[in-house]
Amino acid sequence: MLTAIAAHFVLAALLPLIARRWGRAAFVVGALAPAATLVFALSRAGGALAERHPVETFAWAPNIGLEFTTRFDELALLMIVLVSGIGALVLCYYACYAKPGDRAVSRDSSLLVLFAGSMLGLVLADDVISLYIFWELTTVCSFLLVGGEGLTRKLRKSATQALLVTSLGGLAMLLGLILLATAAGTTRISEIIANPPGGGVVTAAVLLILLGAFTKSAQVPFHPWLPGAMVAPTPVSAYLHAAAMVKAGVYLVARFAPGFSDLPAWWVPIVVLGLWTMVLGGFRALRQHDLKTLLAYGTISQLGFLMVLVGAGTWIAALADVTLVLAHGLFKSALFLTVGIIDKRTGTRDIRELSGLGARWPALTVFATLAVLSMAGFPPLLGFVGKEAAIEGLLHGEPKDLLLLAGVVLGSVFTVAYSLRFLVGAFGARPTVAPTEAPPSGAVMTTIVGIPAVAGLVLAFVPGLVEPLLAGYADAYSANPPDYHLGLWHGFKLPLLLSIAIIIAGYLLHRTALAPRLAGWVPGPLHAQRGYQASVDGLVALAQSVTGRLQAGSLPIYLGVILVTMVAVPGAGLLSGIETPVDLRAWDSLLQVPLAALVLVAAGTVVLARRRLTAVLLTGVVGYGIGALFIVDGGADLALAQFLVESLTLVVFVFVIRRFPPRFVDGRPYFPRARWVKAGLAAVAGTFVAVLAVLFSGSRRGMPEASRFYAENAESETGATNVVNAIIVDFRAFDTIGEIAVLAVAATGAASLILARARQRPSGGYVPEDAGSERTEVKQ
């Protein structure tokens, strides 16, 4: 699987060149990577269903324990079917959807394959760091795909909102993953789930992880970014916002749920927000006239449904959840692709302007009808099978599940209503609207729509094809699973009665004229988009306020902020747990005493110096004194480096300060109040650093593995007896070259500025501010 992930990234890098030569065929070439991955994964399905799952590891920083580990289990295989299978179909569809000569072909084909590889890495990752890296890669790809070339304000705004919301959740998730890994003592996700830790830290960790999942899967109150992202091309929406990206949050919750399903901090937010999202999304979908926006709110609703099921924490609910994950990916991708055909052939997605397409496009209408009925939970389709299992799981769960069942029934009624609204609006005949003129839907594009739509029908009749995979994931919730199997018929029982009642109520709601008028009504304070805009405006105002106070153009303020942060933020954490050295001595050699006194006197005198040259010379005394201390301690090479640096610094300072006034202050109090504040802050920061140096130098925690390697191999591999020199010159030579290059560039830039300034100034050196007449003469 590591090879499959790498193949996606390599192909993504080559696609711009392929698109430049072959145009839209780049999408078909791009489809080869996910298609091959799907075939390979299905051929290795036995490993995913086995008791011991295949694991691959690539150590990319072994000295500090960083590695990328993949784990091929049931949930990963299910997600690969969606990520790679739907991905290959969407890329082939995009080859027909894109216009000849479209400039976006190279960009979108490369980004879609990059996104497919990132999602593949996400669902296979078994360590928290790799999970986060691929998580953020999908966020970046989504931002670029939604924003396109950013030619309109709407594109930029929608892409930015999606990026801000999902990035916020990603950062929170990273902190939660780090806390969870620290508490568990391992970064392996499978090991964390097998032996979940406990305590208050874990409670905070799971809440942060859930924040990341909720933002990615558009749960209330983070959902507005998903309808806004519908400005993206329809194939992008079909892939990212139906089959792949929005499923990442559900996948994350499903991945960690077996280990934390009994923790209230885990399941309470999931079921509460999931239920709210399901009902609100379905409610808002009832009023939408744009087909893509209707599907977007429907997606929000069904993502909430999936969250409720995975939060229920029972075996049957988990089985229903992964069944509906598969069903949702199939029918929703088919519907988005259907909207793409309608938009491309008719030039509109507004149901008020469409009429009679069902008679004009019978094949596409049949496929779209299958997908719509699966979404609504009509038999005999996979959506019905999953919904039956969901009702069964909530009926026979804990008492709290009955409340969830009531909310799920209400949300399902909305689902039936907006599903019928979509089907009738897209393909029905409207007496008040002339039949829509449109060319044929296209055999290739229609066939691609039909593949996932028909798959939802076939799998409903033969659920045994996928039940071992889906039940294999559910087995993590119970050692003794109940005797329940997926199927179209379980007898004339309460789940079937509820399904019939949901369908009838949804149809009546669709036929009621009052529903569309009420569906758009949400109290103002509950508008999530307003909350998002208020948050962004508040953040901007806060940033301006902080910047205005801190970025004041004053070097002392900048240094003060840095020193206060250094002391206040890490101080308590760094000092906690440090052992005080027991063999601490005042000095090792009597020569250290006068040298230390010289350094202290020179440092104190610098603060009192009135002339710049005097301050520079006293600073040099401090540096030379420290070099002398190095000699006393036996570090002659360090002392030589210190002397060279100090000498060069003195020369540079002298060249610079000759352009400045000779004195620091002129006619002001020598020690104003601000100077005492600066002196106190400098003293506290200096003392803090000195204490840390003493404590860490005497710490018995042992040497890190990387440091031990340098110390043990310095002489044998580099011939150096000084470990520091060996690190700088040999082990980390490329870093040193990079630092030298940076310094050279900085020095070149500084020299250029100085020379440019010198050419603009008149000769004669520094001219005092009060010498107005003399300055005029010089200018003349």
PDB file of N, CA and C in Angstrom, residues 662-749:
ATOM      1  N   PRO A 662      26.943  59.992  18.049  1.00  0.00           N
ATOM      2  CA  PRO A 662      27.895  59.350  18.970  1.00  0.00           C
ATOM      3  C   PRO A 662      27.268  58.953  20.288  1.00  0.00           C
ATOM      4  N   ARG A 663      26.190  59.642  20.734  1.00  0.00           N
ATOM      5  CA  ARG A 663      25.574  59.357  22.023  1.00  0.00           C
ATOM      6  C   ARG A 663      24.210  58.685  21.828  1.00  0.00           C
ATOM      7  N   PHE A 664      23.813  57.915  22.869  1.00  0.00           N
ATOM      8  CA  PHE A 664      22.505  57.291  22.845  1.00  0.00           C
ATOM      9  C   PHE A 664      21.395  58.296  23.105  1.00  0.00           C
ATOM     10  N   VAL A 665      21.584  59.138  24.141  1.00  0.00           N
ATOM     11  CA  VAL A 665      20.546  60.068  24.572  1.00  0.00           C
ATOM     12  C   VAL A 665      21.102  61.467  24.541  1.00  0.00           C
ATOM     13  N   ASP A 666      20.195  62.436  24.362  1.00  0.00           N
ATOM     14  CA  ASP A 666      20.624  63.827  24.297  1.00  0.00           C
ATOM     15  C   ASP A 666      19.574  64.695  24.977  1.00  0.00           C
ATOM     16  N   GLY A 667      19.868  65.192  26.179  1.00  0.00           N
ATOM     17  CA  GLY A 667      18.965  66.088  26.876  1.00  0.00           C
ATOM     18  C   GLY A 667      17.805  65.415  27.557  1.00  0.00           C
ATOM     19  N   ARG A 668      17.818  64.060  27.707  1.00  0.00           N
ATOM     20  CA  ARG A 668      16.748  63.369  28.400  1.00  0.00           C
ATOM     21  C   ARG A 668      17.273  62.770  29.693  1.00  0.00           C
ATOM     22  N   PRO A 669      16.365  62.429  30.634  1.00  0.00           N
ATOM     23  CA  PRO A 669      16.828  61.797  31.874  1.00  0.00           C
ATOM     24  C   PRO A 669      17.620  60.535  31.562  1.00  0.00           C
ATOM     25  N   TYR A 670      18.687  60.354  32.292  1.00  0.00           N
ATOM     26  CA  TYR A 670      19.567  59.245  31.961  1.00  0.00           C
ATOM     27  C   TYR A 670      18.904  57.895  32.220  1.00  0.00           C
ATOM     28  N   PHE A 671      18.128  57.802  33.299  1.00  0.00           N
ATOM     29  CA  PHE A 671      17.456  56.541  33.611  1.00  0.00           C
ATOM     30  C   PHE A 671      15.953  56.781  33.766  1.00  0.00           C
ATOM     31  N   PRO A 672      15.209  56.955  32.647  1.00  0.00           N
ATOM     32  CA  PRO A 672      13.760  57.103  32.761  1.00  0.00           C
ATOM     33  C   PRO A 672      13.127  55.798  33.244  1.00  0.00           C
ATOM     34  N   ARG A 673      11.832  55.872  33.540  1.00  0.00           N
ATOM     35  CA  ARG A 673      11.135  54.712  34.103  1.00  0.00           C
ATOM     36  C   ARG A 673      11.167  53.526  33.129  1.00  0.00           C
ATOM     37  N   ALA A 674      11.063  53.802  31.844  1.00  0.00           N
ATOM     38  CA  ALA A 674      11.062  52.707  30.870  1.00  0.00           C
ATOM     39  C   ALA A 674      12.346  51.896  30.919  1.00  0.00           C
ATOM     40  N   ARG A 675      13.464  52.574  31.203  1.00  0.00           N
ATOM     41  CA  ARG A 675      14.734  51.845  31.254  1.00  0.00           C
ATOM     42  C   ARG A 675      14.767  50.866  32.413  1.00  0.00           C
ATOM     43  N   TRP A 676      14.132  51.242  33.543  1.00  0.00           N
ATOM     44  CA  TRP A 676      14.109  50.316  34.677  1.00  0.00           C
ATOM     45  C   TRP A 676      13.268  49.082  34.327  1.00  0.00           C
ATOM     46  N   VAL A 677      12.172  49.284  33.588  1.00  0.00           N
ATOM     47  CA  VAL A 677      11.351  48.139  33.170  1.00  0.00           C
ATOM     48  C   VAL A 677      12.152  47.216  32.255  1.00  0.00           C
ATOM     49  N   LYS A 678      12.864  47.829  31.311  1.00  0.00           N
ATOM     50  CA  LYS A 678      13.683  47.025  30.399  1.00  0.00           C
ATOM     51  C   LYS A 678      14.779  46.284  31.165  1.00  0.00           C
ATOM     52  N   ALA A 679      15.407  46.992  32.095  1.00  0.00           N
ATOM     53  CA  ALA A 679      16.488  46.355  32.858  1.00  0.00           C
ATOM     54  C   ALA A 679      15.957  45.195  33.684  1.00  0.00           C
ATOM     55  N   GLY A 680      14.789  45.384  34.311  1.00  0.00           N
ATOM     56  CA  GLY A 680      14.210  44.306  35.111  1.00  0.00           C
ATOM     57  C   GLY A 680      13.837  43.102  34.272  1.00  0.00           C
ATOM     58  N   LEU A 681      13.231  43.353  33.098  1.00  0.00           N
ATOM     59  CA  LEU A 681      12.854  42.250  32.213  1.00  0.00           C
ATOM     60  C   LEU A 681      14.080  41.506  31.720  1.00  0.00           C
ATOM     61  N   ALA A 682      15.129  42.262  31.349  1.00  0.00           N
ATOM     62  CA  ALA A 682      16.360  41.619  30.890  1.00  0.00           C
ATOM     63  C   ALA A 682      16.987  40.780  31.993  1.00  0.00           C
ATOM     64  N   ALA A 683      16.956  41.303  33.238  1.00  0.00           N
ATOM     65  CA  ALA A 683      17.545  40.563  34.358  1.00  0.00           C
ATOM     66  C   ALA A 683      16.780  39.264  34.620  1.00  0.00           C
ATOM     67  N   VAL A 684      15.442  39.330  34.586  1.00  0.00           N
ATOM     68  CA  VAL A 684      14.631  38.124  34.814  1.00  0.00           C
ATOM     69  C   VAL A 684      14.883  37.087  33.722  1.00  0.00           C
ATOM     70  N   ALA A 685      14.891  37.535  32.461  1.00  0.00           N
ATOM     71  CA  ALA A 685      15.125  36.600  31.362  1.00  0.00           C
ATOM     72  C   ALA A 685      16.515  35.993  31.426  1.00  0.00           C
ATOM     73  N   GLY A 686      17.517  36.818  31.723  1.00  0.00           N
ATOM     74  CA  GLY A 686      18.871  36.292  31.838  1.00  0.00           C
ATOM     75  C   GLY A 686      19.010  35.292  32.957  1.00  0.00           C
ATOM     76  N   THR A 687      18.402  35.609  34.099  1.00  0.00           N
ATOM     77  CA  THR A 687      18.446  34.671  35.235  1.00  0.00           C
ATOM     78  C   THR A 687      17.743  33.366  34.881  1.00  0.00           C
ATOM     79  N   PHE A 688      16.616  33.468  34.174  1.00  0.00           N
ATOM     80  CA  PHE A 688      15.870  32.282  33.759  1.00  0.00           C
ATOM     81  C   PHE A 688      16.734  31.375  32.887  1.00  0.00           C
ATOM     82  N   VAL A 689      17.406  31.963  31.904  1.00  0.00           N
ATOM     83  CA  VAL A 689      18.257  31.174  31.009  1.00  0.00           C
ATOM     84  C   VAL A 689      19.419  30.562  31.780  1.00  0.00           C
ATOM     85  N   ALA A 690      20.027  31.333  32.690  1.00  0.00           N
ATOM     86  CA  ALA A 690      21.164  30.824  33.454  1.00  0.00           C
ATOM     87  C   ALA A 690      20.762  29.655  34.341  1.00  0.00           C
ATOM     88  N   VAL A 691      19.599  29.779  34.995  1.00  0.00           N
ATOM     89  CA  VAL A 691      19.130  28.693  35.861  1.00  0.00           C
ATOM     90  C   VAL A 691      18.848  27.446  35.038  1.00  0.00           C
ATOM     91  N   LEU A 692      18.214  27.623  33.876  1.00  0.00           N
ATOM     92  CA  LEU A 692      17.946  26.470  33.025  1.00  0.00           C
ATOM     93  C   LEU A 692      19.229  25.800  32.573  1.00  0.00           C
ATOM     94  N   ALA A 693      20.234  26.601  32.235  1.00  0.00           N
ATOM     95  CA  ALA A 693      21.514  26.030  31.804  1.00  0.00           C
ATOM     96  C   ALA A 693      22.122  25.171  32.898  1.00  0.00           C
ATOM     97  N   VAL A 694      22.052  25.642  34.124  1.00  0.00           N
ATOM     98  CA  VAL A 694      22.618  24.881  35.245  1.00  0.00           C
ATOM     99  C   VAL A 694      21.814  23.615  35.484  1.00  0.00           C
ATOM    100  N   LEU A 695      20.486  23.734  35.474  1.00  0.00           N
ATOM    101  CA  LEU A 695      19.653  22.570  35.765  1.00  0.00           C
ATOM    102  C   LEU A 695      19.782  21.492  34.697  1.00  0.00           C
ATOM    103  N   PHE A 696      19.739  21.902  33.435  1.00  0.00           N
ATOM    104  CA  PHE A 696      19.808  20.904  32.368  1.00  0.00           C
ATOM    105  C   PHE A 696      21.196  20.294  32.245  1.00  0.00           C
ATOM    106  N   SER A 697      22.218  21.080  32.518  1.00  0.00           N
ATOM    107  CA  SER A 697      23.566  20.518  32.442  1.00  0.00           C
ATOM    108  C   SER A 697      23.792  19.453  33.505  1.00  0.00           C
ATOM    109  N   GLY A 698      23.073  19.551  34.617  1.00  0.00           N
ATOM    110  CA  GLY A 698      23.222  18.546  35.671  1.00  0.00           C
ATOM    111  C   GLY A 698      22.115  17.535  35.706  1.00  0.00           C
ATOM    112  N   SER A 699      21.218  17.546  34.710  1.00  0.00           N
ATOM    113  CA  SER A 699      20.098  16.616  34.700  1.00  0.00           C
ATOM    114  C   SER A 699      20.570  15.191  34.478  1.00  0.00           C
ATOM    115  N   ARG A 700      19.911  14.248  35.156  1.00  0.00           N
ATOM    116  CA  ARG A 700      20.278  12.825  35.032  1.00  0.00           C
ATOM    117  C   ARG A 700      19.304  12.061  34.129  1.00  0.00           C
ATOM    118  N   ARG A 701      18.585  12.784  33.303  1.00  0.00           N
ATOM    119  CA  ARG A 701      17.623  12.115  32.432  1.00  0.00           C
ATOM    120  C   ARG A 701      18.290  11.295  31.326  1.00  0.00           C
ATOM    121  N   GLY A 702      19.533  11.496  31.121  1.00  0.00           N
ATOM    122  CA  GLY A 702      20.228  10.738  30.094  1.00  0.00           C
ATOM    123  C   GLY A 702      20.271  11.465  28.769  1.00  0.00           C
ATOM    124  N   MET A 703      21.135  11.001  27.918  1.00  0.00           N
ATOM    125  CA  MET A 703      21.341  11.632  26.616  1.00  0.00           C
ATOM    126  C   MET A 703      20.364  11.057  25.598  1.00  0.00           C
ATOM    127  N   PRO A 704      19.730  11.915  24.775  1.00  0.00           N
ATOM    128  CA  PRO A 704      18.853  11.398  23.716  1.00  0.00           C
ATOM    129  C   PRO A 704      19.613  10.485  22.765  1.00  0.00           C
ATOM    130  N   GLU A 705      18.873   9.629  22.080  1.00  0.00           N
ATOM    131  CA  GLU A 705      19.501   8.637  21.203  1.00  0.00           C
ATOM    132  C   GLU A 705      20.323   9.294  20.109  1.00  0.00           C
ATOM    133  N   ALA A 706      19.786  10.357  19.498  1.00  0.00           N
ATOM    134  CA  ALA A 706      20.524  11.032  18.437  1.00  0.00           C
ATOM    135  C   ALA A 706      21.813  11.631  18.970  1.00  0.00           C
ATOM    136  N   SER A 707      21.756  12.252  20.153  1.00  0.00           N
ATOM    137  CA  SER A 707      22.965  12.842  20.735  1.00  0.00           C
ATOM    138  C   SER A 707      23.980  11.764  21.089  1.00  0.00           C
ATOM    139  N   ARG A 708      23.498  10.624  21.585  1.00  0.00           N
ATOM    140  CA  ARG A 708      24.406   9.533  21.928  1.00  0.00           C
ATOM    141  C   ARG A 708      25.122   9.013  20.685  1.00  0.00           C
ATOM    142  N   PHE A 709      24.394   8.960  19.565  1.00  0.00           N
ATOM    143  CA  PHE A 709      25.009   8.516  18.317  1.00  0.00           C
ATOM    144  C   PHE A 709      26.151   9.458  17.920  1.00  0.00           C
ATOM    145  N   TYR A 710      25.933  10.765  18.002  1.00  0.00           N
ATOM    146  CA  TYR A 710      26.973  11.723  17.652  1.00  0.00           C
ATOM    147  C   TYR A 710      28.197  11.560  18.561  1.00  0.00           C
ATOM    148  N   ALA A 711      27.951  11.431  19.856  1.00  0.00           N
ATOM    149  CA  ALA A 711      29.067  11.335  20.798  1.00  0.00           C
ATOM    150  C   ALA A 711      29.876  10.059  20.592  1.00  0.00           C
ATOM    151  N   GLU A 712      29.176   8.950  20.299  1.00  0.00           N
ATOM    152  CA  GLU A 712      29.865   7.671  20.167  1.00  0.00           C
ATOM    153  C   GLU A 712      30.607   7.531  18.842  1.00  0.00           C
ATOM    154  N   ASN A 713      30.163   8.229  17.802  1.00  0.00           N
ATOM    155  CA  ASN A 713      30.737   8.037  16.477  1.00  0.00           C
ATOM    156  C   ASN A 713      31.548   9.223  15.969  1.00  0.00           C
ATOM    157  N   ALA A 714      31.678  10.263  16.771  1.00  0.00           N
ATOM    158  CA  ALA A 714      32.376  11.461  16.308  1.00  0.00           C
ATOM    159  C   ALA A 714      33.832  11.164  15.940  1.00  0.00           C
ATOM    160  N   GLU A 715      34.550  10.505  16.825  1.00  0.00           N
ATOM    161  CA  GLU A 715      35.976  10.278  16.589  1.00  0.00           C
ATOM    162  C   GLU A 715      36.200   9.169  15.566  1.00  0.00           C
ATOM    163  N   SER A 716      35.401   8.089  15.649  1.00  0.00           N
ATOM    164  CA  SER A 716      35.649   6.956  14.753  1.00  0.00           C
ATOM    165  C   SER A 716      35.282   7.266  13.311  1.00  0.00           C
ATOM    166  N   GLU A 717      34.243   8.053  13.081  1.00  0.00           N
ATOM    167  CA  GLU A 717      33.781   8.293  11.719  1.00  0.00           C
ATOM    168  C   GLU A 717      34.267   9.612  11.136  1.00  0.00           C
ATOM    169  N   THR A 718      34.613  10.572  11.974  1.00  0.00           N
ATOM    170  CA  THR A 718      35.036  11.883  11.453  1.00  0.00           C
ATOM    171  C   THR A 718      36.453  12.255  11.868  1.00  0.00           C
ATOM    172  N   GLY A 719      37.037  11.515  12.826  1.00  0.00           N
ATOM    173  CA  GLY A 719      38.371  11.856  13.292  1.00  0.00           C
ATOM    174  C   GLY A 719      38.409  13.078  14.183  1.00  0.00           C
ATOM    175  N   ALA A 720      37.258  13.501  14.684  1.00  0.00           N
ATOM    176  CA  ALA A 720      37.189  14.706  15.516  1.00  0.00           C
ATOM    177  C   ALA A 720      37.026  14.306  16.978  1.00  0.00           C
ATOM    178  N   THR A 721      37.743  14.991  17.834  1.00  0.00           N
ATOM    179  CA  THR A 721      37.589  14.773  19.273  1.00  0.00           C
ATOM    180  C   THR A 721      36.600  15.758  19.879  1.00  0.00           C
ATOM    181  N   ASN A 722      36.176  16.752  19.093  1.00  0.00           N
ATOM    182  CA  ASN A 722      35.181  17.709  19.555  1.00  0.00           C
ATOM    183  C   ASN A 722      33.853  17.365  18.890  1.00  0.00           C
ATOM    184  N   VAL A 723      32.870  16.947  19.704  1.00  0.00           N
ATOM    185  CA  VAL A 723      31.605  16.483  19.164  1.00  0.00           C
ATOM    186  C   VAL A 723      30.860  17.608  18.447  1.00  0.00           C
ATOM    187  N   VAL A 724      30.925  18.808  18.998  1.00  0.00           N
ATOM    188  CA  VAL A 724      30.217  19.938  18.391  1.00  0.00           C
ATOM    189  C   VAL A 724      30.752  20.200  16.988  1.00  0.00           C
ATOM    190  N   ASN A 725      32.067  20.222  16.859  1.00  0.00           N
ATOM    191  CA  ASN A 725      32.658  20.440  15.546  1.00  0.00           C
ATOM    192  C   ASN A 725      32.276  19.329  14.567  1.00  0.00           C
ATOM    193  N   ALA A 726      32.247  18.088  15.052  1.00  0.00           N
ATOM    194  CA  ALA A 726      31.891  16.972  14.187  1.00  0.00           C
ATOM    195  C   ALA A 726      30.450  17.095  13.687  1.00  0.00           C
ATOM    196  N   ILE A 727      29.575  17.538  14.569  1.00  0.00           N
ATOM    197  CA  ILE A 727      28.182  17.711  14.161  1.00  0.00           C
ATOM    198  C   ILE A 727      28.061  18.796  13.107  1.00  0.00           C
ATOM    199  N   ILE A 728      28.724  19.921  13.334  1.00  0.00           N
ATOM    200  CA  ILE A 728      28.597  21.069  12.434  1.00  0.00           C
ATOM    201  C   ILE A 728      29.232  20.792  11.080  1.00  0.00           C
ATOM    202  N   VAL A 729      30.409  20.166  11.093  1.00  0.00           N
ATOM    203  CA  VAL A 729      31.188  20.024   9.860  1.00  0.00           C
ATOM    204  C   VAL A 729      30.859  18.737   9.119  1.00  0.00           C
ATOM    205  N   ASP A 730      30.525  17.659   9.858  1.00  0.00           N
ATOM    206  CA  ASP A 730      30.362  16.356   9.213  1.00  0.00           C
ATOM    207  C   ASP A 730      28.921  15.858   9.245  1.00  0.00           C
ATOM    208  N   PHE A 731      28.412  15.577  10.444  1.00  0.00           N
ATOM    209  CA  PHE A 731      27.090  14.967  10.531  1.00  0.00           C
ATOM    210  C   PHE A 731      25.996  15.872   9.960  1.00  0.00           C
ATOM    211  N   ARG A 732      26.066  17.149  10.255  1.00  0.00           N
ATOM    212  CA  ARG A 732      25.028  18.092   9.813  1.00  0.00           C
ATOM    213  C   ARG A 732      25.616  19.111   8.842  1.00  0.00           C
ATOM    214  N   ALA A 733      26.458  18.635   7.954  1.00  0.00           N
ATOM    215  CA  ALA A 733      27.177  19.547   7.058  1.00  0.00           C
ATOM    216  C   ALA A 733      26.218  20.294   6.132  1.00  0.00           C
ATOM    217  N   PHE A 734      25.183  19.602   5.655  1.00  0.00           N
ATOM    218  CA  PHE A 734      24.247  20.274   4.748  1.00  0.00           C
ATOM    219  C   PHE A 734      23.492  21.387   5.470  1.00  0.00           C
ATOM    220  N   ASP A 735      23.169  21.164   6.751  1.00  0.00           N
ATOM    221  CA  ASP A 735      22.543  22.233   7.526  1.00  0.00           C
ATOM    222  C   ASP A 735      23.471  23.432   7.632  1.00  0.00           C
ATOM    223  N   THR A 736      24.738  23.144   7.866  1.00  0.00           N
ATOM    224  CA  THR A 736      25.715  24.234   7.991  1.00  0.00           C
ATOM    225  C   THR A 736      25.847  25.006   6.685  1.00  0.00           C
ATOM    226  N   ILE A 737      25.880  24.265   5.576  1.00  0.00           N
ATOM    227  CA  ILE A 737      25.948  24.936   4.275  1.00  0.00           C
ATOM    228  C   ILE A 737      24.719  25.814   4.065  1.00  0.00           C
ATOM    229  N   GLY A 738      23.558  25.304   4.442  1.00  0.00           N
ATOM    230  CA  GLY A 738      22.345  26.097   4.324  1.00  0.00           C
ATOM    231  C   GLY A 738      22.391  27.356   5.163  1.00  0.00           C
ATOM    232  N   GLU A 739      22.900  27.230   6.386  1.00  0.00           N
ATOM    233  CA  GLU A 739      23.001  28.410   7.254  1.00  0.00           C
ATOM    234  C   GLU A 739      23.989  29.424   6.679  1.00  0.00           C
ATOM    235  N   ILE A 740      25.088  28.927   6.137  1.00  0.00           N
ATOM    236  CA  ILE A 740      26.063  29.836   5.523  1.00  0.00           C
ATOM    237  C   ILE A 740      25.426  30.556   4.333  1.00  0.00           C
ATOM    238  N   ALA A 741      24.649  29.812   3.543  1.00  0.00           N
ATOM    239  CA  ALA A 741      23.984  30.433   2.397  1.00  0.00           C
ATOM    240  C   ALA A 741      23.013  31.512   2.846  1.00  0.00           C
ATOM    241  N   VAL A 742      22.265  31.237   3.913  1.00  0.00           N
ATOM    242  CA  VAL A 742      21.327  32.234   4.441  1.00  0.00           C
ATOM    243  C   VAL A 742      22.071  33.472   4.909  1.00  0.00           C
ATOM    244  N   LEU A 743      23.144  33.268   5.639  1.00  0.00           N
ATOM    245  CA  LEU A 743      23.930  34.411   6.110  1.00  0.00           C
ATOM    246  C   LEU A 743      24.524  35.198   4.943  1.00  0.00           C
ATOM    247  N   ALA A 744      24.966  34.478   3.919  1.00  0.00           N
ATOM    248  CA  ALA A 744      25.537  35.167   2.758  1.00  0.00           C
ATOM    249  C   ALA A 744      24.480  36.017   2.050  1.00  0.00           C
ATOM    250  N   VAL A 745      23.281  35.454   1.906  1.00  0.00           N
ATOM    251  CA  VAL A 745      22.208  36.217   1.283  1.00  0.00           C
ATOM    252  C   VAL A 745      21.846  37.430   2.123  1.00  0.00           C
ATOM    253  N   ALA A 746      21.750  37.234   3.448  1.00  0.00           N
ATOM    254  CA  ALA A 746      21.414  38.355   4.330  1.00  0.00           C
ATOM    255  C   ALA A 746      22.492  39.428   4.289  1.00  0.00           C
ATOM    256  N   ALA A 747      23.762  38.998   4.301  1.00  0.00           N
ATOM    257  CA  ALA A 747      24.861  39.964   4.255  1.00  0.00           C
ATOM    258  C   ALA A 747      24.865  40.719   2.923  1.00  0.00           C
ATOM    259  N   THR A 748      24.592  39.994   1.840  1.00  0.00           N
ATOM    260  CA  THR A 748      24.533  40.655   0.535  1.00  0.00           C
ATOM    261  C   THR A 748      23.418  41.698   0.498  1.00  0.00           C
ATOM    262  N   GLY A 749      22.261  41.318   1.029  1.00  0.00           N
ATOM    263  CA  GLY A 749      21.158  42.270   1.074  1.00  0.00           C
ATOM    264  C   GLY A 749      21.464  43.479   1.927  1.00  0.00           C
TER     265      GLY A 749
END
